[in-house]
Amino acid sequence: MLSGIMLIGGILVITRKNPVHSALALITVLLAQAAIYLMLYAPFVAGVQIILYAGGIMVLFLFVIMLVNIDRAAKERTFNSQWLVGIVAATALGGLFIAVYTKGNNIFPEHALSLIENDNTQKVATMLYGQYMFAFEIASLLLLVAIIGAVVMAKKRI
């Protein structure tokens, strides 16, 4: 079910003419991926997926979409003449998926261990705010400077 939602959302991302609709379809894909992470007992990764990608990165994408001149981009030709290369690549990828699905029974062991990590998030937090605290703060400072720079550049154009 979730993989179907991701596939349909991915198709909508590349087929919508309105970039805002494409961004909303991408948010749907990212939320379905977070749900898959939850099913794999990775709540921290699912939370990061929702907060960082579906939240922060998509807000950034929408901000850029709103700043770009969409009228000029809409007048340009959206698809180029490389349909043959795209169809060949899609067929090869589909053939690879089918081959792995039909003959890939021995990829994973039959009796995989089912370990549910109860303290995964606590271990990540201990490492992030313990040993790597300085690197974490430097990264947050660089992101803050980048955001301020983007706002200043956008304000000069408006």
PDB file of C-alpha atoms in Angstrom:
ATOM      1  CA  MET A   1       0.000   0.000   0.000  1.00  0.00           C
ATOM      2  CA  LEU A   2       2.677   2.494   1.006  1.00  0.00           C
ATOM      3  CA  SER A   3       4.917   1.539  -1.890  1.00  0.00           C
ATOM      4  CA  GLY A   4       1.976   2.079  -4.243  1.00  0.00           C
ATOM      5  CA  ILE A   5       1.434   5.524  -2.764  1.00  0.00           C
ATOM      6  CA  MET A   6       5.124   6.251  -3.269  1.00  0.00           C
ATOM      7  CA  LEU A   7       5.030   5.067  -6.888  1.00  0.00           C
ATOM      8  CA  ILE A   8       1.927   7.087  -7.736  1.00  0.00           C
ATOM      9  CA  GLY A   9       3.373  10.124  -5.970  1.00  0.00           C
ATOM     10  CA  GLY A  10       6.659   9.763  -7.833  1.00  0.00           C
ATOM     11  CA  ILE A  11       4.831   9.595 -11.146  1.00  0.00           C
ATOM     12  CA  LEU A  12       2.848  12.688 -10.189  1.00  0.00           C
ATOM     13  CA  VAL A  13       6.068  14.528  -9.284  1.00  0.00           C
ATOM     14  CA  ILE A  14       7.459  14.162 -12.790  1.00  0.00           C
ATOM     15  CA  THR A  15       4.218  14.540 -14.755  1.00  0.00           C
ATOM     16  CA  ARG A  16       2.604  17.618 -13.162  1.00  0.00           C
ATOM     17  CA  LYS A  17       3.086  20.860 -15.050  1.00  0.00           C
ATOM     18  CA  ASN A  18       2.551  23.035 -11.987  1.00  0.00           C
ATOM     19  CA  PRO A  19       5.689  22.899  -9.796  1.00  0.00           C
ATOM     20  CA  VAL A  20       3.682  23.456  -6.611  1.00  0.00           C
ATOM     21  CA  HIS A  21       1.609  20.355  -7.368  1.00  0.00           C
ATOM     22  CA  SER A  22       4.829  18.427  -7.969  1.00  0.00           C
ATOM     23  CA  ALA A  23       6.172  19.569  -4.615  1.00  0.00           C
ATOM     24  CA  LEU A  24       2.976  18.471  -2.865  1.00  0.00           C
ATOM     25  CA  ALA A  25       3.217  15.058  -4.527  1.00  0.00           C
ATOM     26  CA  LEU A  26       6.811  14.828  -3.320  1.00  0.00           C
ATOM     27  CA  ILE A  27       5.648  15.557   0.222  1.00  0.00           C
ATOM     28  CA  THR A  28       3.244  12.620  -0.107  1.00  0.00           C
ATOM     29  CA  VAL A  29       6.106  10.389  -1.222  1.00  0.00           C
ATOM     30  CA  LEU A  30       8.285  11.483   1.694  1.00  0.00           C
ATOM     31  CA  LEU A  31       5.493  10.878   4.216  1.00  0.00           C
ATOM     32  CA  ALA A  32       4.859   7.386   2.825  1.00  0.00           C
ATOM     33  CA  GLN A  33       8.585   6.694   3.110  1.00  0.00           C
ATOM     34  CA  ALA A  34       8.487   7.798   6.739  1.00  0.00           C
ATOM     35  CA  ALA A  35       5.625   5.378   7.339  1.00  0.00           C
ATOM     36  CA  ILE A  36       7.758   2.583   5.886  1.00  0.00           C
ATOM     37  CA  TYR A  37      10.547   3.529   8.288  1.00  0.00           C
ATOM     38  CA  LEU A  38       8.063   3.265  11.152  1.00  0.00           C
ATOM     39  CA  MET A  39       7.086  -0.208   9.984  1.00  0.00           C
ATOM     40  CA  LEU A  40      10.787  -1.144  10.026  1.00  0.00           C
ATOM     41  CA  TYR A  41      11.031  -0.108  13.710  1.00  0.00           C
ATOM     42  CA  ALA A  42      13.135   2.963  12.983  1.00  0.00           C
ATOM     43  CA  PRO A  43      11.191   5.753  14.686  1.00  0.00           C
ATOM     44  CA  PHE A  44      14.127   8.162  14.760  1.00  0.00           C
ATOM     45  CA  VAL A  45      14.708   7.885  11.014  1.00  0.00           C
ATOM     46  CA  ALA A  46      10.964   8.321  10.424  1.00  0.00           C
ATOM     47  CA  GLY A  47      10.922  11.439  12.588  1.00  0.00           C
ATOM     48  CA  VAL A  48      13.940  12.880  10.805  1.00  0.00           C
ATOM     49  CA  GLN A  49      12.292  12.066   7.470  1.00  0.00           C
ATOM     50  CA  ILE A  50       9.168  13.993   8.421  1.00  0.00           C
ATOM     51  CA  ILE A  51      10.817  16.945  10.147  1.00  0.00           C
ATOM     52  CA  LEU A  52      13.841  17.430   7.914  1.00  0.00           C
ATOM     53  CA  TYR A  53      12.706  16.386   4.456  1.00  0.00           C
ATOM     54  CA  ALA A  54       8.909  16.669   4.401  1.00  0.00           C
ATOM     55  CA  GLY A  55       9.100  19.788   6.554  1.00  0.00           C
ATOM     56  CA  GLY A  56      12.269  21.780   6.056  1.00  0.00           C
ATOM     57  CA  ILE A  57      13.494  20.800   2.612  1.00  0.00           C
ATOM     58  CA  MET A  58      10.036  21.025   1.053  1.00  0.00           C
ATOM     59  CA  VAL A  59       9.512  24.492   2.531  1.00  0.00           C
ATOM     60  CA  LEU A  60      12.813  25.448   0.923  1.00  0.00           C
ATOM     61  CA  PHE A  61      11.685  23.957  -2.416  1.00  0.00           C
ATOM     62  CA  LEU A  62       8.418  25.877  -2.282  1.00  0.00           C
ATOM     63  CA  PHE A  63      10.303  29.071  -1.379  1.00  0.00           C
ATOM     64  CA  VAL A  64      12.528  28.657  -4.441  1.00  0.00           C
ATOM     65  CA  ILE A  65       9.540  27.830  -6.648  1.00  0.00           C
ATOM     66  CA  MET A  66       7.834  31.026  -5.569  1.00  0.00           C
ATOM     67  CA  LEU A  67      10.961  33.108  -6.261  1.00  0.00           C
ATOM     68  CA  VAL A  68      11.561  31.685  -9.739  1.00  0.00           C
ATOM     69  CA  ASN A  69       9.757  33.349 -12.592  1.00  0.00           C
ATOM     70  CA  ILE A  70       7.226  30.630 -13.429  1.00  0.00           C
ATOM     71  CA  ASP A  71       5.674  32.534 -16.346  1.00  0.00           C
ATOM     72  CA  ARG A  72       8.921  32.421 -18.290  1.00  0.00           C
ATOM     73  CA  ALA A  73       9.561  28.802 -17.373  1.00  0.00           C
ATOM     74  CA  ALA A  74       6.042  27.822 -18.477  1.00  0.00           C
ATOM     75  CA  LYS A  75       6.658  29.288 -21.928  1.00  0.00           C
ATOM     76  CA  GLU A  76       9.784  27.217 -22.416  1.00  0.00           C
ATOM     77  CA  ARG A  77       9.517  23.733 -23.840  1.00  0.00           C
ATOM     78  CA  THR A  78       9.134  21.359 -20.893  1.00  0.00           C
ATOM     79  CA  PHE A  79      10.093  18.090 -22.559  1.00  0.00           C
ATOM     80  CA  ASN A  80      13.037  17.635 -24.864  1.00  0.00           C
ATOM     81  CA  SER A  81      13.568  15.114 -27.631  1.00  0.00           C
ATOM     82  CA  GLN A  82      15.208  12.381 -25.561  1.00  0.00           C
ATOM     83  CA  TRP A  83      12.137  10.156 -25.314  1.00  0.00           C
ATOM     84  CA  LEU A  84      13.924   7.166 -26.858  1.00  0.00           C
ATOM     85  CA  VAL A  85      16.719   7.230 -24.271  1.00  0.00           C
ATOM     86  CA  GLY A  86      14.161   7.553 -21.478  1.00  0.00           C
ATOM     87  CA  ILE A  87      12.085   4.644 -22.720  1.00  0.00           C
ATOM     88  CA  VAL A  88      15.159   2.427 -23.086  1.00  0.00           C
ATOM     89  CA  ALA A  89      16.358   3.313 -19.581  1.00  0.00           C
ATOM     90  CA  ALA A  90      12.902   2.738 -18.074  1.00  0.00           C
ATOM     91  CA  THR A  91      12.605  -0.628 -19.834  1.00  0.00           C
ATOM     92  CA  ALA A  92      16.055  -1.713 -18.611  1.00  0.00           C
ATOM     93  CA  LEU A  93      15.237  -0.651 -15.052  1.00  0.00           C
ATOM     94  CA  GLY A  94      11.879  -2.439 -15.199  1.00  0.00           C
ATOM     95  CA  GLY A  95      13.606  -5.592 -16.484  1.00  0.00           C
ATOM     96  CA  LEU A  96      16.085  -5.382 -13.628  1.00  0.00           C
ATOM     97  CA  PHE A  97      13.265  -5.035 -11.094  1.00  0.00           C
ATOM     98  CA  ILE A  98      11.446  -8.047 -12.549  1.00  0.00           C
ATOM     99  CA  ALA A  99      14.638 -10.142 -12.575  1.00  0.00           C
ATOM    100  CA  VAL A 100      15.379  -9.331  -8.946  1.00  0.00           C
ATOM    101  CA  TYR A 101      11.770 -10.001  -7.956  1.00  0.00           C
ATOM    102  CA  THR A 102      11.565 -13.390  -9.684  1.00  0.00           C
ATOM    103  CA  LYS A 103      15.088 -14.719  -9.062  1.00  0.00           C
ATOM    104  CA  GLY A 104      16.038 -12.842  -5.930  1.00  0.00           C
ATOM    105  CA  ASN A 105      14.739 -15.311  -3.338  1.00  0.00           C
ATOM    106  CA  ASN A 106      18.223 -16.023  -2.003  1.00  0.00           C
ATOM    107  CA  ILE A 107      19.202 -12.398  -1.480  1.00  0.00           C
ATOM    108  CA  PHE A 108      18.054 -12.338   2.133  1.00  0.00           C
ATOM    109  CA  PRO A 109      18.484 -15.144   4.650  1.00  0.00           C
ATOM    110  CA  GLU A 110      15.382 -17.189   5.448  1.00  0.00           C
ATOM    111  CA  HIS A 111      15.661 -16.810   9.203  1.00  0.00           C
ATOM    112  CA  ALA A 112      16.482 -13.169   9.710  1.00  0.00           C
ATOM    113  CA  LEU A 113      16.808 -11.950  13.268  1.00  0.00           C
ATOM    114  CA  SER A 114      13.950  -9.793  14.418  1.00  0.00           C
ATOM    115  CA  LEU A 115      15.560  -7.344  16.796  1.00  0.00           C
ATOM    116  CA  ILE A 116      13.503  -4.369  17.838  1.00  0.00           C
ATOM    117  CA  GLU A 117      15.769  -1.586  18.959  1.00  0.00           C
ATOM    118  CA  ASN A 118      14.186   0.136  21.902  1.00  0.00           C
ATOM    119  CA  ASP A 119      16.951   2.625  22.568  1.00  0.00           C
ATOM    120  CA  ASN A 120      17.902   3.644  19.033  1.00  0.00           C
ATOM    121  CA  THR A 121      16.825   7.262  19.462  1.00  0.00           C
ATOM    122  CA  GLN A 122      18.541   7.567  22.840  1.00  0.00           C
ATOM    123  CA  LYS A 123      21.849   6.311  21.423  1.00  0.00           C
ATOM    124  CA  VAL A 124      21.700   8.786  18.532  1.00  0.00           C
ATOM    125  CA  ALA A 125      20.913  11.650  20.918  1.00  0.00           C
ATOM    126  CA  THR A 126      23.741  10.670  23.253  1.00  0.00           C
ATOM    127  CA  MET A 127      26.250  10.645  20.404  1.00  0.00           C
ATOM    128  CA  LEU A 128      24.893  13.812  18.773  1.00  0.00           C
ATOM    129  CA  TYR A 129      24.747  15.930  21.912  1.00  0.00           C
ATOM    130  CA  GLY A 130      27.725  14.327  23.597  1.00  0.00           C
ATOM    131  CA  GLN A 131      30.728  13.477  21.458  1.00  0.00           C
ATOM    132  CA  TYR A 132      29.660  15.447  18.355  1.00  0.00           C
ATOM    133  CA  MET A 133      28.175  18.525  20.028  1.00  0.00           C
ATOM    134  CA  PHE A 134      30.699  20.978  18.549  1.00  0.00           C
ATOM    135  CA  ALA A 135      30.245  19.671  14.989  1.00  0.00           C
ATOM    136  CA  PHE A 136      26.466  19.804  15.435  1.00  0.00           C
ATOM    137  CA  GLU A 137      26.594  23.430  16.564  1.00  0.00           C
ATOM    138  CA  ILE A 138      28.920  24.412  13.691  1.00  0.00           C
ATOM    139  CA  ALA A 139      26.530  22.792  11.192  1.00  0.00           C
ATOM    140  CA  SER A 140      23.563  24.638  12.697  1.00  0.00           C
ATOM    141  CA  LEU A 141      25.489  27.926  12.540  1.00  0.00           C
ATOM    142  CA  LEU A 142      26.343  27.363   8.860  1.00  0.00           C
ATOM    143  CA  LEU A 143      22.698  26.620   8.085  1.00  0.00           C
ATOM    144  CA  LEU A 144      21.636  29.794   9.871  1.00  0.00           C
ATOM    145  CA  VAL A 145      24.117  31.867   7.837  1.00  0.00           C
ATOM    146  CA  ALA A 146      22.856  30.244   4.613  1.00  0.00           C
ATOM    147  CA  ILE A 147      19.247  31.031   5.483  1.00  0.00           C
ATOM    148  CA  ILE A 148      20.077  34.655   6.293  1.00  0.00           C
ATOM    149  CA  GLY A 149      22.027  34.946   3.040  1.00  0.00           C
ATOM    150  CA  ALA A 150      19.115  33.531   1.031  1.00  0.00           C
ATOM    151  CA  VAL A 151      16.685  35.966   2.626  1.00  0.00           C
ATOM    152  CA  VAL A 152      18.990  38.927   1.962  1.00  0.00           C
ATOM    153  CA  MET A 153      19.492  37.885  -1.687  1.00  0.00           C
ATOM    154  CA  ALA A 154      15.760  37.363  -2.190  1.00  0.00           C
ATOM    155  CA  LYS A 155      14.936  40.739  -0.629  1.00  0.00           C
ATOM    156  CA  LYS A 156      17.302  42.547  -3.021  1.00  0.00           C
ATOM    157  CA  ARG A 157      15.507  41.048  -6.027  1.00  0.00           C
ATOM    158  CA  ILE A 158      12.042  41.927  -4.816  1.00  0.00           C
TER     159      ILE A 158
END
